[in-house]
Structure formats: structure tokens, C-alpha cells
Amino acid sequence: MISPVLPTYARAPLSFVKGQGPWLETEDGTRYLDMGAGIAVNSLGHANPILVAALTDQARRLWHTSNLYNIPNQEALAERLVEHTFADTVFFTNSGTEATEACVKMVRKYFDHIGQPERFRVITFDGSFHGRTMAMIAAAGGEKLTKGFGPLMPGFDHVPFGDLEALKAAIGPETAAIMLEPVQGEGGIRVLPEQDLRDVRALCDEHGLLLVMDEIQSGVGRTGKLFAHEWAGVTPDIMAVAKGIGGGFPLGACLATERAAVGMVAGSHGTTYGGNPMACAVGCAVMDEVTRDGFLENVNRIAGHLRQGLEGLVASHPDVFDSVRGEGLMIGLKCNATNIDVINAGYEAHLLTVPAADNVIRLLPPLNITIEEIDEALRRLEQAAVAVEGNL
Ligand SMILES: *Cc1c(COP(=O)(O)O)cnc(C)c1O
């Protein structure tokens, strides 16, 4: 008999009743060290008092009014995002995939607006992930996402990850944009080299294409910069943000330059909940924290320590681990053993990590995790590795 909850997830047999910082607690009081942070969402840890205060203060005053009216918290968050990024304007959503949808709708509207509606195709890299709506599974194109859901929405072309020659060759008279994750998340923490990112930007400029970046996972301090593209010193025209920006409250955003947003006017796009007072109260608190003096320096310091510890683990457990990759606190451990076995052994050691494609396990801890907690995570990961070795 089918479960009351549609069985679309292969869930671990675990559930939690409360959390604090990087710790999660089960009903019986067992504590797990959470190096997944709800898939890079709990950017400031569980039950962060600053976020709890922002949310409960707002909850006592006003939950929702709809976008029929001005929403001061939305304006405040948009101003913060505009101040700290390439963007001039922001559209708020409830989730990541709504943000990437808004990005692609904006691309199409832009070319329609400038009198080139025949340009609507978007090129993406293999292994990418942009969410689960009909358009976004077509955008990513992977078999696991699309199988059984055809016919797929037209307008997306796919090239091998990081293959700039294939990318060039795929550009045609109908091409409108290139959409990419600076660091692929679901695809296995694959970092697009900085030079590639600069070359893609140059290609877009040369061909009059818009560059769309999906920083839903890599953004909001995750890689040690506010946004991952800053490492390469180039900017997109349009960017999707979600996950970490809400710190655990559902919130997403589509950021754009004034030029790219030129076609979006009253009535072009909308959402009932997107950017509601509660979500934006939390979003403002997250932004204030992440852009605070010294916050990102600390992320980079912690990340360096984690990276060093992981390199040591890889060296001492070569049958389990192959290599470390990623940027900042967006780390992938490519495994030689089966990644799911390592993750399950982690559960036994009361450590939570997240699987990704390419036999990788992801470490995406809260950005404010301490060195001591990182050391504890490394000890537990070592314990998991030893257990996996024993079963090889
Ligand atoms: C998680 C994710 C999405 C989808 O976000 P949802 O909130 O699940 O819709 C899109 N792109 C990337 C890069 C992501 O990591």
C-alpha cells in the first residue's frame, strides 16, 4: 500500500526533533553532527538565535499580505542583495527551481523585448541541476531527472561539463544564454575552473548572450565568497539564489542587471508567496550575518582546516576515499568505496553527510561551525572510513 507521503524519496531511517548549531537531536536524545545542513540550507546552523528572533518578531506582527502591496522586508532584502552583488534588481521566490525558472523566463523576455524572439535557446553543462519543474528538468537534461516525463520542454542544449570547444560549437542563431553552476552541487561538487568561467563570460559578450548563473547551492558565503563567481572576477547577467539565503526558511531569488531585466514589467511574472514578510525577515538577518566584517574570512579559515583534515583522511584511507574537491565549505569527497556505504557508516558514527553524483559525498556544514566541531566531524568520518574498510 502506498504511504500517505508520496514515496519519491529514498530516505534514511532517521528523524530529528530539534537542532542547535551543527547538531541535530532524535526523539531519544541522540545527537548527530550535521555536515549536510539540510543540503546547504541551514547556513547559520539550526535554531540560530538571530534568525529565530527575526522570524518570531515578524510572526507576531504580520505573516502575509501578497504581492498586491509593497512589502518592506522584501525591499530591505533586495537592497542588501543589490548592494553586495552585480545585480540591480531582484525577484523573490519560495524555492530554488522557481528562481531558475524566473531566470530563464527573463532570458526569453529579454530577447523578445529587443526584437530577437527567435533567440530562445539556453546551453547548459551535463551534470547540472536546476530544480524539478518541467522547464528545469529539460534544462539540466539528465536521464535521472527527465525519464518518463516527456515530451520535454524545448529550448535547451547540453554540452559536456567544462568543454569550452563544445560550448562554442553549440552556439547558433537561436542561442540566447548559457546557464551554469560555478560549482556543480548535485553533479558531484565539480568546480568550473576560474579561467573557464572567464572564457564563458567572454563568449557571452562576443555573441551577445546572457550569462545565467545558478548559485542556489554555491551562494551566500558557501564557497568563502558571498557568491562563487567572485573567485573568478566575473559576473553573470542573471543569477538564481535560494537554499542558504533563507537559513532554513523557504526563500529564493532571481537577481539581474537592469539591462537583462528590461523586458520584465508589471504582469510579466508573479507569485503569491514569493518574498513574503516572514521569508524576507529571515533573509535580511542571514545577509546581515554573512556580510558582517570577518564572517567570510572565518569561513575560509574553517574551510582550510577542514580541507587539510580531509586530505589527511584521503591519504590514510585510500580504499575508501579518492580525493577532495570543492571550494570553501562546499566540499566533495570522491570515494573509491561506494559513497552510500560511507554515508551509512557515517550515520552509525552519528555524522550526517549528503550524497552527490559521481560517487561523491558532500560536506556542506553550517558556515559558522567551529574548528572543534570540524575536528569532531573528521573523527567521526574516520570512524566511518574504518568501518567501511572492514567490510571491503
Ligand atoms: C537545490 C538546487 C536547485 C533547486 O532548488 P529547490 O529549492 O529544490 O527547488 C537548483 N539549482 C541548484 C544548483 C541547486 O542546488
PDB file of C-alpha atoms and ligand atoms in Angstrom, residues 95-98 100 129-131 181 186 214 216-217 242-243, ligand 1:
ATOM      1  CA  SER A  95      12.322  27.819  -3.803  1.00  0.00           C
ATOM      2  CA  GLY A  96      15.339  27.265  -5.986  1.00  0.00           C
ATOM      3  CA  THR A  97      13.598  25.901  -9.010  1.00  0.00           C
ATOM      4  CA  GLU A  98      11.218  28.871  -9.101  1.00  0.00           C
ATOM      5  CA  THR A 100      15.913  29.300 -12.067  1.00  0.00           C
ATOM      6  CA  PHE A 129      20.938  20.573 -11.686  1.00  0.00           C
ATOM      7  CA  HIS A 130      18.486  23.456 -11.733  1.00  0.00           C
ATOM      8  CA  GLY A 131      15.461  22.031  -9.948  1.00  0.00           C
ATOM      9  CA  GLU A 181      26.570  26.413 -11.763  1.00  0.00           C
ATOM     10  CA  GLU A 186      24.168  17.591  -7.232  1.00  0.00           C
ATOM     11  CA  ASP A 214      22.734  29.118 -10.710  1.00  0.00           C
ATOM     12  CA  ILE A 216      21.460  28.221  -5.381  1.00  0.00           C
ATOM     13  CA  GLN A 217      23.898  25.871  -3.668  1.00  0.00           C
ATOM     14  CA  ALA A 242      18.000  30.020  -2.787  1.00  0.00           C
ATOM     15  CA  LYS A 243      18.987  27.433  -0.146  1.00  0.00           C
TER      16      LYS A 243
HETATM   17  C1  LIG B   1      18.805  22.745  -4.840  1.00  0.00           C
HETATM   18  C2  LIG B   1      19.136  23.331  -6.158  1.00  0.00           C
HETATM   19  C3  LIG B   1      18.123  23.750  -7.041  1.00  0.00           C
HETATM   20  C4  LIG B   1      16.657  23.535  -6.750  1.00  0.00           C
HETATM   21  O1  LIG B   1      16.221  24.173  -5.592  1.00  0.00           O
HETATM   22  P1  LIG B   1      14.808  23.730  -4.940  1.00  0.00           P
HETATM   23  O2  LIG B   1      14.648  24.664  -3.791  1.00  0.00           O
HETATM   24  O3  LIG B   1      14.950  22.294  -4.553  1.00  0.00           O
HETATM   25  O4  LIG B   1      13.772  23.912  -5.988  1.00  0.00           O
HETATM   26  C5  LIG B   1      18.500  24.326  -8.234  1.00  0.00           C
HETATM   27  N1  LIG B   1      19.798  24.506  -8.551  1.00  0.00           N
HETATM   28  C6  LIG B   1      20.793  24.117  -7.725  1.00  0.00           C
HETATM   29  C7  LIG B   1      22.210  24.371  -8.119  1.00  0.00           C
HETATM   30  C8  LIG B   1      20.501  23.513  -6.512  1.00  0.00           C
HETATM   31  O5  LIG B   1      21.494  23.104  -5.719  1.00  0.00           O
END
